[in-house]
Amino acid sequence: MLRKWLLPAIAGISISLFISAPAAAQDAQLPTVTVAKPVVRDVIDADEFIGRFAAVDEVSVRSRVGGYLDQVFFTDGALVKKGDKLFVIDQRPFRLALSQAEASLASAQSTLSFAEAQFKRTESLTGTGTLSISKLDDDRRALLAAQANIRGAEAAVDRARLDLEYTTITAPLSGRVDRRWISPGNLVQADETVLTTIVSLDPIDFYFDVDERRLLSYARTARERGSALQEGAGALSVLVTIADANEPPFEGKLDFSENRVDNQTGTMRLRARFENPNFILQPGLFGRVEVEGSNTYQAILVPDEAIAADQNERVVYVVADDGSVATKPVRLGPRLHGYRVIRSGMTGDETIIVNGIMRARPGVKVKPELVVLPQEAAHAAENAQ
């Protein structure tokens, strides 16, 4: 009786194992992929441009008087302050000219004293009828001429004294001085010979060109903030990175843009200003600037590794609840927070393949392993773009 009961049971177990074994083998053969929900968060678009640093102030140092260069008072490439002595032109001719002007002034003062005394005598004698009115007019004319000569002589003294002062050439601004471009003993032409140059270092400006499409976007964003792009878009913050990877990005403010688009290039030049207390940033240095290109909005973000190419369009691989794979065409935006912005093609509720897309094909099934993407990817991944 027991044997009759065991035989059907064993047969049932065998049939069950026969049915489940192929299913288990089939599941084991499915390719394993990593899937995740896209990151949905508030972002601000950022665009990148290449630009160059330039000094806020730059001056070519020239002499206002001509003469032979006598002395140089700075070291090539040194930092100088406004008013520091840089050069001296040979002062001897200018001291002689000042002495001559002062002598002419003394002579004019003597002539004026005589003319005043003569006019007073003539005026008193004319009142008694001793001298004629014409004599009084002549002495008055001589007095006025002597007074005019005094003013001319005083102006000549002031001019000679100013020329003597101009022989000492000082720094018109604080900054870093270039090498001396002329050695002592050479002739310096007034207002022509460039002796050296000085550039300011703190603060420092950064110039970059923006195309028309993004220019219009920035202008619209500036208007929404109650400002104008030409006035710095309300001191919009920007970040600049330089070639030295050890230096963190420098933060500055957008403060100016040109008032028209260049007819030949179709671009407009913008300027940002940066504090530079350690003089790390130098005029002429290239940099990569990141500019906020929008107001805050909610965006769908996915890793770049989750984006594939299908002929001339970009797609993501979407995994359904049963493990089947399908593709979705997407339109890409900028890279933010270590991810790529999806402009269109996704709702944010999809489950996408983020690792292992090479093992997936549309229409086939995969074995998904769900992970959660952080709100912000690692900085290393963001810097690798």
mmCIF file of C-alpha atoms in Angstrom:
data_model
loop_
_atom_site.group_PDB
_atom_site.id
_atom_site.type_symbol
_atom_site.label_atom_id
_atom_site.label_comp_id
_atom_site.label_asym_id
_atom_site.label_seq_id
_atom_site.Cartn_x
_atom_site.Cartn_y
_atom_site.Cartn_z
ATOM 1 C CA MET A 1 0.000 0.000 0.000
ATOM 2 C CA LEU A 2 2.885 2.404 0.829
ATOM 3 C CA ARG A 3 4.583 1.727 -2.496
ATOM 4 C CA LYS A 4 1.425 2.634 -4.402
ATOM 5 C CA TRP A 5 1.376 6.037 -2.587
ATOM 6 C CA LEU A 6 5.105 6.798 -3.107
ATOM 7 C CA LEU A 7 5.211 6.176 -6.826
ATOM 8 C CA PRO A 8 2.806 9.026 -7.796
ATOM 9 C CA ALA A 9 4.576 11.376 -5.375
ATOM 10 C CA ILE A 10 7.985 10.661 -6.829
ATOM 11 C CA ALA A 11 6.631 11.045 -10.312
ATOM 12 C CA GLY A 12 5.157 14.442 -9.371
ATOM 13 C CA ILE A 13 8.447 15.653 -7.960
ATOM 14 C CA SER A 14 10.288 14.554 -11.068
ATOM 15 C CA ILE A 15 7.880 16.403 -13.321
ATOM 16 C CA SER A 16 8.230 19.577 -11.178
ATOM 17 C CA LEU A 17 12.022 19.415 -11.303
ATOM 18 C CA PHE A 18 11.912 18.832 -15.034
ATOM 19 C CA ILE A 19 9.769 21.979 -15.535
ATOM 20 C CA SER A 20 11.666 24.326 -13.110
ATOM 21 C CA ALA A 21 15.201 23.323 -14.106
ATOM 22 C CA PRO A 22 15.065 24.883 -17.603
ATOM 23 C CA ALA A 23 13.529 28.061 -16.142
ATOM 24 C CA ALA A 24 16.326 28.378 -13.567
ATOM 25 C CA ALA A 25 18.925 27.698 -16.231
ATOM 26 C CA GLN A 26 17.360 30.349 -18.438
ATOM 27 C CA ASP A 27 17.453 32.962 -15.601
ATOM 28 C CA ALA A 28 21.083 32.160 -14.966
ATOM 29 C CA GLN A 29 21.896 32.830 -18.606
ATOM 30 C CA LEU A 30 20.351 36.372 -18.590
ATOM 31 C CA PRO A 31 22.983 39.131 -18.736
ATOM 32 C CA THR A 32 23.321 41.084 -15.499
ATOM 33 C CA VAL A 33 23.127 44.885 -15.733
ATOM 34 C CA THR A 34 23.011 47.697 -13.211
ATOM 35 C CA VAL A 35 19.891 49.834 -13.354
ATOM 36 C CA ALA A 36 18.756 52.971 -11.545
ATOM 37 C CA LYS A 37 16.188 55.715 -11.557
ATOM 38 C CA PRO A 38 17.456 59.015 -13.017
ATOM 39 C CA VAL A 39 18.237 61.861 -10.646
ATOM 40 C CA VAL A 40 15.556 64.561 -10.610
ATOM 41 C CA ARG A 41 16.604 67.805 -8.928
ATOM 42 C CA ASP A 42 16.654 71.601 -9.249
ATOM 43 C CA VAL A 43 19.587 72.830 -11.327
ATOM 44 C CA ILE A 44 20.942 75.900 -13.062
ATOM 45 C CA ASP A 45 22.405 75.487 -16.541
ATOM 46 C CA ALA A 46 26.086 76.285 -16.910
ATOM 47 C CA ASP A 47 28.018 76.914 -20.123
ATOM 48 C CA GLU A 48 31.779 76.830 -20.575
ATOM 49 C CA PHE A 49 33.939 79.175 -22.640
ATOM 50 C CA ILE A 50 37.628 79.695 -23.172
ATOM 51 C CA GLY A 51 38.961 83.166 -22.424
ATOM 52 C CA ARG A 52 41.990 85.120 -21.354
ATOM 53 C CA PHE A 53 42.871 87.196 -18.313
ATOM 54 C CA ALA A 54 43.744 90.861 -18.778
ATOM 55 C CA ALA A 55 44.903 93.571 -16.414
ATOM 56 C CA VAL A 56 42.274 96.017 -15.198
ATOM 57 C CA ASP A 57 44.805 98.829 -15.690
ATOM 58 C CA GLU A 58 47.845 98.825 -17.949
ATOM 59 C CA VAL A 59 50.152 101.725 -18.744
ATOM 60 C CA SER A 60 53.149 102.306 -20.968
ATOM 61 C CA VAL A 61 55.541 104.508 -18.998
ATOM 62 C CA ARG A 62 56.868 107.457 -21.008
ATOM 63 C CA SER A 63 58.719 110.636 -20.101
ATOM 64 C CA ARG A 64 56.971 113.993 -20.483
ATOM 65 C CA VAL A 65 60.282 115.720 -21.139
ATOM 66 C CA GLY A 66 63.148 114.817 -23.428
ATOM 67 C CA GLY A 67 66.698 114.222 -22.327
ATOM 68 C CA TYR A 68 69.271 111.591 -21.521
ATOM 69 C CA LEU A 69 68.256 108.844 -19.102
ATOM 70 C CA ASP A 70 70.310 109.197 -15.936
ATOM 71 C CA GLN A 71 69.124 106.574 -13.395
ATOM 72 C CA VAL A 72 66.839 103.535 -13.005
ATOM 73 C CA PHE A 73 65.384 102.802 -9.551
ATOM 74 C CA PHE A 74 63.584 99.446 -9.889
ATOM 75 C CA THR A 75 64.371 95.781 -10.438
ATOM 76 C CA ASP A 76 63.010 94.204 -13.600
ATOM 77 C CA GLY A 77 59.716 92.439 -12.886
ATOM 78 C CA ALA A 78 59.270 93.854 -9.387
ATOM 79 C CA LEU A 79 56.036 94.886 -7.711
ATOM 80 C CA VAL A 80 55.746 98.656 -7.463
ATOM 81 C CA LYS A 81 53.336 100.997 -5.741
ATOM 82 C CA LYS A 82 51.784 104.121 -7.125
ATOM 83 C CA GLY A 83 54.241 107.006 -6.725
ATOM 84 C CA ASP A 84 57.396 104.869 -6.533
ATOM 85 C CA LYS A 85 60.395 106.424 -8.317
ATOM 86 C CA LEU A 86 61.259 104.538 -11.519
ATOM 87 C CA PHE A 87 63.542 106.705 -13.686
ATOM 88 C CA VAL A 88 65.357 110.041 -13.590
ATOM 89 C CA ILE A 89 66.211 112.078 -16.669
ATOM 90 C CA ASP A 90 69.400 114.192 -16.483
ATOM 91 C CA GLN A 91 68.175 117.212 -14.478
ATOM 92 C CA ARG A 92 71.001 119.689 -15.097
ATOM 93 C CA PRO A 93 69.522 121.354 -18.196
ATOM 94 C CA PHE A 94 66.168 121.698 -16.437
ATOM 95 C CA ARG A 95 67.715 123.264 -13.320
ATOM 96 C CA LEU A 96 69.433 125.810 -15.561
ATOM 97 C CA ALA A 97 66.150 126.524 -17.314
ATOM 98 C CA LEU A 98 64.468 127.041 -13.937
ATOM 99 C CA SER A 99 67.211 129.408 -12.803
ATOM 100 C CA GLN A 100 66.866 131.399 -16.023
ATOM 101 C CA ALA A 101 63.090 131.621 -15.603
ATOM 102 C CA GLU A 102 63.475 132.779 -12.009
ATOM 103 C CA ALA A 103 65.963 135.459 -13.120
ATOM 104 C CA SER A 104 63.501 136.670 -15.747
ATOM 105 C CA LEU A 105 60.820 136.825 -13.070
ATOM 106 C CA ALA A 106 63.091 138.919 -10.831
ATOM 107 C CA SER A 107 63.783 141.300 -13.731
ATOM 108 C CA ALA A 108 60.071 141.592 -14.448
ATOM 109 C CA GLN A 109 59.369 142.325 -10.780
ATOM 110 C CA SER A 110 61.986 145.109 -10.829
ATOM 111 C CA THR A 111 60.431 146.589 -13.946
ATOM 112 C CA LEU A 112 57.010 146.438 -12.330
ATOM 113 C CA SER A 113 58.227 148.231 -9.203
ATOM 114 C CA PHE A 114 59.693 151.035 -11.331
ATOM 115 C CA ALA A 115 56.536 151.273 -13.444
ATOM 116 C CA GLU A 116 54.330 151.529 -10.346
ATOM 117 C CA ALA A 117 56.490 154.259 -8.827
ATOM 118 C CA GLN A 118 56.650 156.175 -12.141
ATOM 119 C CA PHE A 119 52.879 155.978 -12.578
ATOM 120 C CA LYS A 120 52.262 157.329 -9.050
ATOM 121 C CA ARG A 121 54.577 160.311 -9.617
ATOM 122 C CA THR A 122 53.046 161.108 -12.989
ATOM 123 C CA GLU A 123 49.556 160.824 -11.550
ATOM 124 C CA SER A 124 50.309 163.332 -8.747
ATOM 125 C CA LEU A 125 52.020 165.824 -11.102
ATOM 126 C CA THR A 126 49.207 165.557 -13.612
ATOM 127 C CA GLY A 127 46.796 166.582 -10.867
ATOM 128 C CA THR A 128 48.724 169.853 -10.362
ATOM 129 C CA GLY A 129 48.912 170.501 -14.096
ATOM 130 C CA THR A 130 52.653 170.027 -14.300
ATOM 131 C CA LEU A 131 52.479 167.052 -16.687
ATOM 132 C CA SER A 132 50.088 166.337 -19.516
ATOM 133 C CA ILE A 133 47.408 163.699 -19.598
ATOM 134 C CA SER A 134 49.202 161.886 -22.429
ATOM 135 C CA LYS A 135 52.217 161.332 -20.180
ATOM 136 C CA LEU A 136 49.915 159.767 -17.594
ATOM 137 C CA ASP A 137 48.458 157.455 -20.265
ATOM 138 C CA ASP A 138 51.950 156.365 -21.338
ATOM 139 C CA ASP A 139 52.947 155.490 -17.775
ATOM 140 C CA ARG A 140 49.664 153.638 -17.232
ATOM 141 C CA ARG A 141 50.382 151.594 -20.363
ATOM 142 C CA ALA A 142 53.898 150.831 -19.108
ATOM 143 C CA LEU A 143 52.489 149.720 -15.748
ATOM 144 C CA LEU A 144 49.987 147.365 -17.368
ATOM 145 C CA ALA A 145 52.724 145.922 -19.583
ATOM 146 C CA ALA A 146 54.936 145.331 -16.538
ATOM 147 C CA GLN A 147 52.083 143.557 -14.762
ATOM 148 C CA ALA A 148 51.540 141.336 -17.800
ATOM 149 C CA ASN A 149 55.238 140.561 -17.970
ATOM 150 C CA ILE A 150 55.106 139.461 -14.333
ATOM 151 C CA ARG A 151 52.338 136.965 -15.124
ATOM 152 C CA GLY A 152 54.294 135.637 -18.095
ATOM 153 C CA ALA A 153 57.481 135.313 -16.049
ATOM 154 C CA GLU A 154 55.614 133.500 -13.255
ATOM 155 C CA ALA A 155 54.146 131.089 -15.815
ATOM 156 C CA ALA A 156 57.647 130.474 -17.227
ATOM 157 C CA VAL A 157 58.921 129.675 -13.728
ATOM 158 C CA ASP A 158 56.018 127.297 -13.122
ATOM 159 C CA ARG A 159 56.673 125.601 -16.454
ATOM 160 C CA ALA A 160 60.394 125.217 -15.755
ATOM 161 C CA ARG A 161 59.671 123.883 -12.286
ATOM 162 C CA LEU A 162 57.142 121.406 -13.736
ATOM 163 C CA ASP A 163 59.631 120.221 -16.373
ATOM 164 C CA LEU A 164 62.189 119.670 -13.625
ATOM 165 C CA GLU A 165 59.605 117.653 -11.697
ATOM 166 C CA TYR A 166 58.850 115.604 -14.824
ATOM 167 C CA THR A 167 62.478 114.462 -14.974
ATOM 168 C CA THR A 168 61.620 112.148 -12.062
ATOM 169 C CA ILE A 169 59.310 109.481 -13.514
ATOM 170 C CA THR A 170 57.131 107.686 -10.958
ATOM 171 C CA ALA A 171 54.760 104.726 -11.166
ATOM 172 C CA PRO A 172 51.272 105.934 -12.188
ATOM 173 C CA LEU A 173 49.638 102.831 -10.659
ATOM 174 C CA SER A 174 50.395 99.884 -8.410
ATOM 175 C CA GLY A 175 51.239 96.588 -10.071
ATOM 176 C CA ARG A 176 54.047 94.589 -11.609
ATOM 177 C CA VAL A 177 56.599 96.437 -13.711
ATOM 178 C CA ASP A 178 58.148 94.979 -16.841
ATOM 179 C CA ARG A 179 61.867 95.089 -17.625
ATOM 180 C CA ARG A 180 63.452 98.456 -18.443
ATOM 181 C CA TRP A 181 63.339 98.956 -22.200
ATOM 182 C CA ILE A 182 66.113 101.563 -22.318
ATOM 183 C CA SER A 183 69.411 101.831 -20.458
ATOM 184 C CA PRO A 184 70.917 104.919 -18.774
ATOM 185 C CA GLY A 185 72.785 107.172 -21.171
ATOM 186 C CA ASN A 186 70.295 106.822 -24.023
ATOM 187 C CA LEU A 187 68.302 109.736 -25.355
ATOM 188 C CA VAL A 188 64.641 109.768 -24.349
ATOM 189 C CA GLN A 189 62.147 111.470 -26.661
ATOM 190 C CA ALA A 190 59.378 113.290 -24.827
ATOM 191 C CA ASP A 191 56.005 111.468 -25.006
ATOM 192 C CA GLU A 192 57.418 108.910 -27.459
ATOM 193 C CA THR A 193 60.029 106.623 -25.922
ATOM 194 C CA VAL A 194 58.452 103.759 -23.940
ATOM 195 C CA LEU A 195 60.594 103.143 -20.868
ATOM 196 C CA THR A 196 58.653 100.174 -19.424
ATOM 197 C CA THR A 197 55.092 98.965 -18.797
ATOM 198 C CA ILE A 198 53.110 98.331 -15.623
ATOM 199 C CA VAL A 199 50.071 96.078 -15.229
ATOM 200 C CA SER A 200 47.766 95.914 -12.239
ATOM 201 C CA LEU A 201 47.174 92.472 -10.712
ATOM 202 C CA ASP A 202 44.465 92.775 -8.077
ATOM 203 C CA PRO A 203 41.697 92.713 -9.129
ATOM 204 C CA ILE A 204 42.052 91.139 -12.579
ATOM 205 C CA ASP A 205 39.623 90.855 -15.512
ATOM 206 C CA PHE A 206 38.701 87.841 -17.640
ATOM 207 C CA TYR A 207 37.392 88.304 -21.201
ATOM 208 C CA PHE A 208 35.533 85.670 -23.229
ATOM 209 C CA ASP A 209 33.301 85.589 -26.321
ATOM 210 C CA VAL A 210 29.721 84.292 -26.356
ATOM 211 C CA ASP A 211 27.783 83.216 -29.456
ATOM 212 C CA GLU A 212 24.431 84.743 -30.368
ATOM 213 C CA ARG A 213 22.255 81.847 -29.203
ATOM 214 C CA ARG A 214 23.630 81.758 -25.686
ATOM 215 C CA LEU A 215 23.942 85.534 -25.635
ATOM 216 C CA LEU A 216 20.189 85.876 -26.060
ATOM 217 C CA SER A 217 19.641 83.311 -23.307
ATOM 218 C CA TYR A 218 21.918 85.229 -20.925
ATOM 219 C CA ALA A 219 20.207 88.505 -21.780
ATOM 220 C CA ARG A 220 16.803 86.979 -21.039
ATOM 221 C CA THR A 221 18.047 85.598 -17.735
ATOM 222 C CA ALA A 222 19.466 89.011 -16.831
ATOM 223 C CA ARG A 223 16.136 90.714 -17.608
ATOM 224 C CA GLU A 224 14.321 88.193 -15.423
ATOM 225 C CA ARG A 225 16.687 89.188 -12.615
ATOM 226 C CA GLY A 226 15.913 92.858 -13.137
ATOM 227 C CA SER A 227 19.251 93.790 -14.696
ATOM 228 C CA ALA A 228 20.952 94.129 -18.076
ATOM 229 C CA LEU A 229 23.653 91.953 -19.568
ATOM 230 C CA GLN A 230 25.787 95.009 -20.386
ATOM 231 C CA GLU A 231 25.717 95.926 -16.697
ATOM 232 C CA GLY A 232 26.996 92.540 -15.579
ATOM 233 C CA ALA A 233 23.641 90.698 -15.468
ATOM 234 C CA GLY A 234 23.253 91.661 -11.837
ATOM 235 C CA ALA A 235 26.796 90.607 -10.844
ATOM 236 C CA LEU A 236 26.215 87.039 -12.019
ATOM 237 C CA SER A 237 28.698 84.613 -10.434
ATOM 238 C CA VAL A 238 31.150 82.747 -12.685
ATOM 239 C CA LEU A 239 33.885 80.168 -12.069
ATOM 240 C CA VAL A 240 37.222 80.002 -13.870
ATOM 241 C CA THR A 241 39.629 77.085 -13.893
ATOM 242 C CA ILE A 242 43.203 77.365 -15.117
ATOM 243 C CA ALA A 243 45.696 74.839 -16.461
ATOM 244 C CA ASP A 244 47.101 74.082 -12.997
ATOM 245 C CA ALA A 245 44.948 71.205 -11.723
ATOM 246 C CA ASN A 246 46.130 71.878 -8.167
ATOM 247 C CA GLU A 247 44.383 75.251 -8.124
ATOM 248 C CA PRO A 248 40.661 75.176 -7.275
ATOM 249 C CA PRO A 249 38.253 77.185 -9.444
ATOM 250 C CA PHE A 250 38.316 80.942 -8.924
ATOM 251 C CA GLU A 251 34.992 82.674 -8.291
ATOM 252 C CA GLY A 252 34.283 86.048 -9.826
ATOM 253 C CA LYS A 253 31.452 88.302 -10.942
ATOM 254 C CA LEU A 254 30.270 89.165 -14.424
ATOM 255 C CA ASP A 255 30.411 92.958 -14.626
ATOM 256 C CA PHE A 256 30.326 94.056 -18.277
ATOM 257 C CA SER A 257 29.591 93.102 -21.861
ATOM 258 C CA GLU A 258 30.098 95.014 -25.072
ATOM 259 C CA ASN A 259 27.167 96.988 -26.459
ATOM 260 C CA ARG A 260 26.957 95.227 -29.829
ATOM 261 C CA VAL A 261 27.549 91.896 -31.536
ATOM 262 C CA ASP A 262 30.626 91.634 -33.723
ATOM 263 C CA ASN A 263 29.527 91.637 -37.377
ATOM 264 C CA GLN A 264 32.272 89.276 -38.505
ATOM 265 C CA THR A 265 32.240 86.651 -35.755
ATOM 266 C CA GLY A 266 28.642 86.877 -34.522
ATOM 267 C CA THR A 267 29.858 86.951 -30.921
ATOM 268 C CA MET A 268 29.838 89.444 -28.081
ATOM 269 C CA ARG A 269 32.667 89.867 -25.610
ATOM 270 C CA LEU A 270 31.864 89.607 -21.906
ATOM 271 C CA ARG A 271 34.021 90.456 -18.905
ATOM 272 C CA ALA A 272 34.210 89.038 -15.401
ATOM 273 C CA ARG A 273 36.282 90.439 -12.543
ATOM 274 C CA PHE A 274 38.187 88.369 -9.983
ATOM 275 C CA GLU A 275 39.922 89.170 -6.719
ATOM 276 C CA ASN A 276 43.583 88.183 -6.987
ATOM 277 C CA PRO A 277 45.272 88.895 -3.630
ATOM 278 C CA ASN A 278 47.952 86.204 -4.094
ATOM 279 C CA PHE A 279 48.708 87.228 -7.698
ATOM 280 C CA ILE A 280 48.116 83.671 -8.936
ATOM 281 C CA LEU A 281 46.177 84.899 -11.958
ATOM 282 C CA GLN A 282 48.336 86.710 -14.495
ATOM 283 C CA PRO A 283 47.417 88.927 -17.475
ATOM 284 C CA GLY A 284 47.420 86.906 -20.677
ATOM 285 C CA LEU A 285 46.705 83.595 -18.929
ATOM 286 C CA PHE A 286 44.112 81.316 -20.554
ATOM 287 C CA GLY A 287 41.227 79.931 -18.518
ATOM 288 C CA ARG A 288 37.939 78.062 -18.824
ATOM 289 C CA VAL A 289 34.968 79.984 -17.487
ATOM 290 C CA GLU A 290 31.689 78.450 -16.342
ATOM 291 C CA VAL A 291 28.684 80.785 -16.582
ATOM 292 C CA GLU A 292 25.182 80.277 -15.220
ATOM 293 C CA GLY A 293 22.956 80.067 -18.286
ATOM 294 C CA SER A 294 19.467 79.942 -16.754
ATOM 295 C CA ASN A 295 17.349 80.423 -13.699
ATOM 296 C CA THR A 296 16.614 77.450 -11.411
ATOM 297 C CA TYR A 297 14.520 74.653 -12.956
ATOM 298 C CA GLN A 298 13.851 70.927 -12.347
ATOM 299 C CA ALA A 299 15.919 68.647 -14.567
ATOM 300 C CA ILE A 300 16.370 64.927 -15.262
ATOM 301 C CA LEU A 301 19.990 63.836 -14.834
ATOM 302 C CA VAL A 302 21.621 60.577 -15.940
ATOM 303 C CA PRO A 303 25.242 59.385 -16.019
ATOM 304 C CA ASP A 304 27.074 59.733 -19.307
ATOM 305 C CA GLU A 305 27.733 55.973 -19.173
ATOM 306 C CA ALA A 306 23.985 55.380 -19.544
ATOM 307 C CA ILE A 307 23.808 57.195 -22.891
ATOM 308 C CA ALA A 308 24.396 55.297 -26.117
ATOM 309 C CA ALA A 309 24.446 56.284 -29.772
ATOM 310 C CA ASP A 310 21.993 54.909 -32.325
ATOM 311 C CA GLN A 311 23.046 56.221 -35.727
ATOM 312 C CA ASN A 312 22.586 60.007 -35.478
ATOM 313 C CA GLU A 313 20.660 60.142 -32.190
ATOM 314 C CA ARG A 314 21.333 59.496 -28.529
ATOM 315 C CA VAL A 315 19.350 56.861 -26.615
ATOM 316 C CA VAL A 316 19.040 55.373 -23.138
ATOM 317 C CA TYR A 317 18.181 51.735 -22.413
ATOM 318 C CA VAL A 318 14.979 51.368 -20.385
ATOM 319 C CA VAL A 319 14.221 48.161 -18.455
ATOM 320 C CA ALA A 320 10.595 47.129 -17.916
ATOM 321 C CA ASP A 321 9.240 45.253 -14.876
ATOM 322 C CA ASP A 322 9.654 41.905 -16.640
ATOM 323 C CA GLY A 323 13.311 42.653 -17.464
ATOM 324 C CA SER A 324 12.785 43.422 -21.145
ATOM 325 C CA VAL A 325 14.904 46.171 -22.666
ATOM 326 C CA ALA A 326 13.801 49.028 -24.917
ATOM 327 C CA THR A 327 15.483 52.236 -26.119
ATOM 328 C CA LYS A 328 14.320 55.808 -25.723
ATOM 329 C CA PRO A 329 15.685 58.623 -27.898
ATOM 330 C CA VAL A 330 16.732 61.612 -25.802
ATOM 331 C CA ARG A 331 17.989 65.137 -26.381
ATOM 332 C CA LEU A 332 20.995 65.999 -24.277
ATOM 333 C CA GLY A 333 21.808 69.152 -22.356
ATOM 334 C CA PRO A 334 24.879 70.336 -20.453
ATOM 335 C CA ARG A 335 26.773 68.375 -17.815
ATOM 336 C CA LEU A 336 25.813 69.365 -14.277
ATOM 337 C CA HIS A 337 26.636 67.875 -10.875
ATOM 338 C CA GLY A 338 28.521 65.024 -12.530
ATOM 339 C CA TYR A 339 25.550 63.998 -14.703
ATOM 340 C CA ARG A 340 24.146 64.822 -18.131
ATOM 341 C CA VAL A 341 20.934 66.856 -18.353
ATOM 342 C CA ILE A 342 18.172 65.255 -20.443
ATOM 343 C CA ARG A 343 16.308 68.001 -22.260
ATOM 344 C CA SER A 344 13.550 65.757 -23.667
ATOM 345 C CA GLY A 345 12.643 62.102 -24.135
ATOM 346 C CA MET A 346 12.294 61.065 -20.474
ATOM 347 C CA THR A 347 9.793 61.680 -17.685
ATOM 348 C CA GLY A 348 12.090 60.794 -14.775
ATOM 349 C CA ASP A 349 10.185 57.651 -13.721
ATOM 350 C CA GLU A 350 12.062 55.249 -16.009
ATOM 351 C CA THR A 351 14.432 52.535 -14.867
ATOM 352 C CA ILE A 352 17.519 52.829 -17.064
ATOM 353 C CA ILE A 353 20.675 50.809 -17.479
ATOM 354 C CA VAL A 354 23.605 52.707 -15.990
ATOM 355 C CA ASN A 355 26.220 49.979 -16.256
ATOM 356 C CA GLY A 356 26.413 47.107 -18.732
ATOM 357 C CA ILE A 357 24.643 48.578 -21.759
ATOM 358 C CA MET A 358 27.034 46.622 -23.974
ATOM 359 C CA ARG A 359 25.351 43.429 -22.706
ATOM 360 C CA ALA A 360 21.836 44.662 -23.465
ATOM 361 C CA ARG A 361 19.874 44.735 -26.711
ATOM 362 C CA PRO A 362 16.412 46.107 -27.460
ATOM 363 C CA GLY A 363 13.797 43.360 -27.176
ATOM 364 C CA VAL A 364 15.863 40.994 -25.022
ATOM 365 C CA LYS A 365 15.587 40.421 -21.293
ATOM 366 C CA VAL A 366 18.233 41.177 -18.684
ATOM 367 C CA LYS A 367 18.780 40.541 -15.019
ATOM 368 C CA PRO A 368 18.620 43.993 -13.398
ATOM 369 C CA GLU A 369 20.433 44.964 -10.212
ATOM 370 C CA LEU A 370 18.956 48.182 -8.817
ATOM 371 C CA VAL A 371 21.168 50.924 -7.356
ATOM 372 C CA VAL A 372 20.388 54.452 -6.173
ATOM 373 C CA LEU A 373 22.230 57.311 -7.841
ATOM 374 C CA PRO A 374 23.458 60.072 -5.496
ATOM 375 C CA GLN A 375 22.141 63.593 -5.987
ATOM 376 C CA GLU A 376 25.630 64.679 -6.993
ATOM 377 C CA ALA A 377 28.217 62.457 -8.641
ATOM 378 C CA ALA A 378 31.829 62.315 -7.529
ATOM 379 C CA HIS A 379 33.896 65.386 -8.370
ATOM 380 C CA ALA A 380 36.381 63.184 -10.191
ATOM 381 C CA ALA A 381 33.718 62.157 -12.652
ATOM 382 C CA GLU A 382 32.665 65.761 -13.186
ATOM 383 C CA ASN A 383 36.202 66.950 -13.791
ATOM 384 C CA ALA A 384 36.798 64.205 -16.319
ATOM 385 C CA GLN A 385 34.480 65.740 -18.878
#
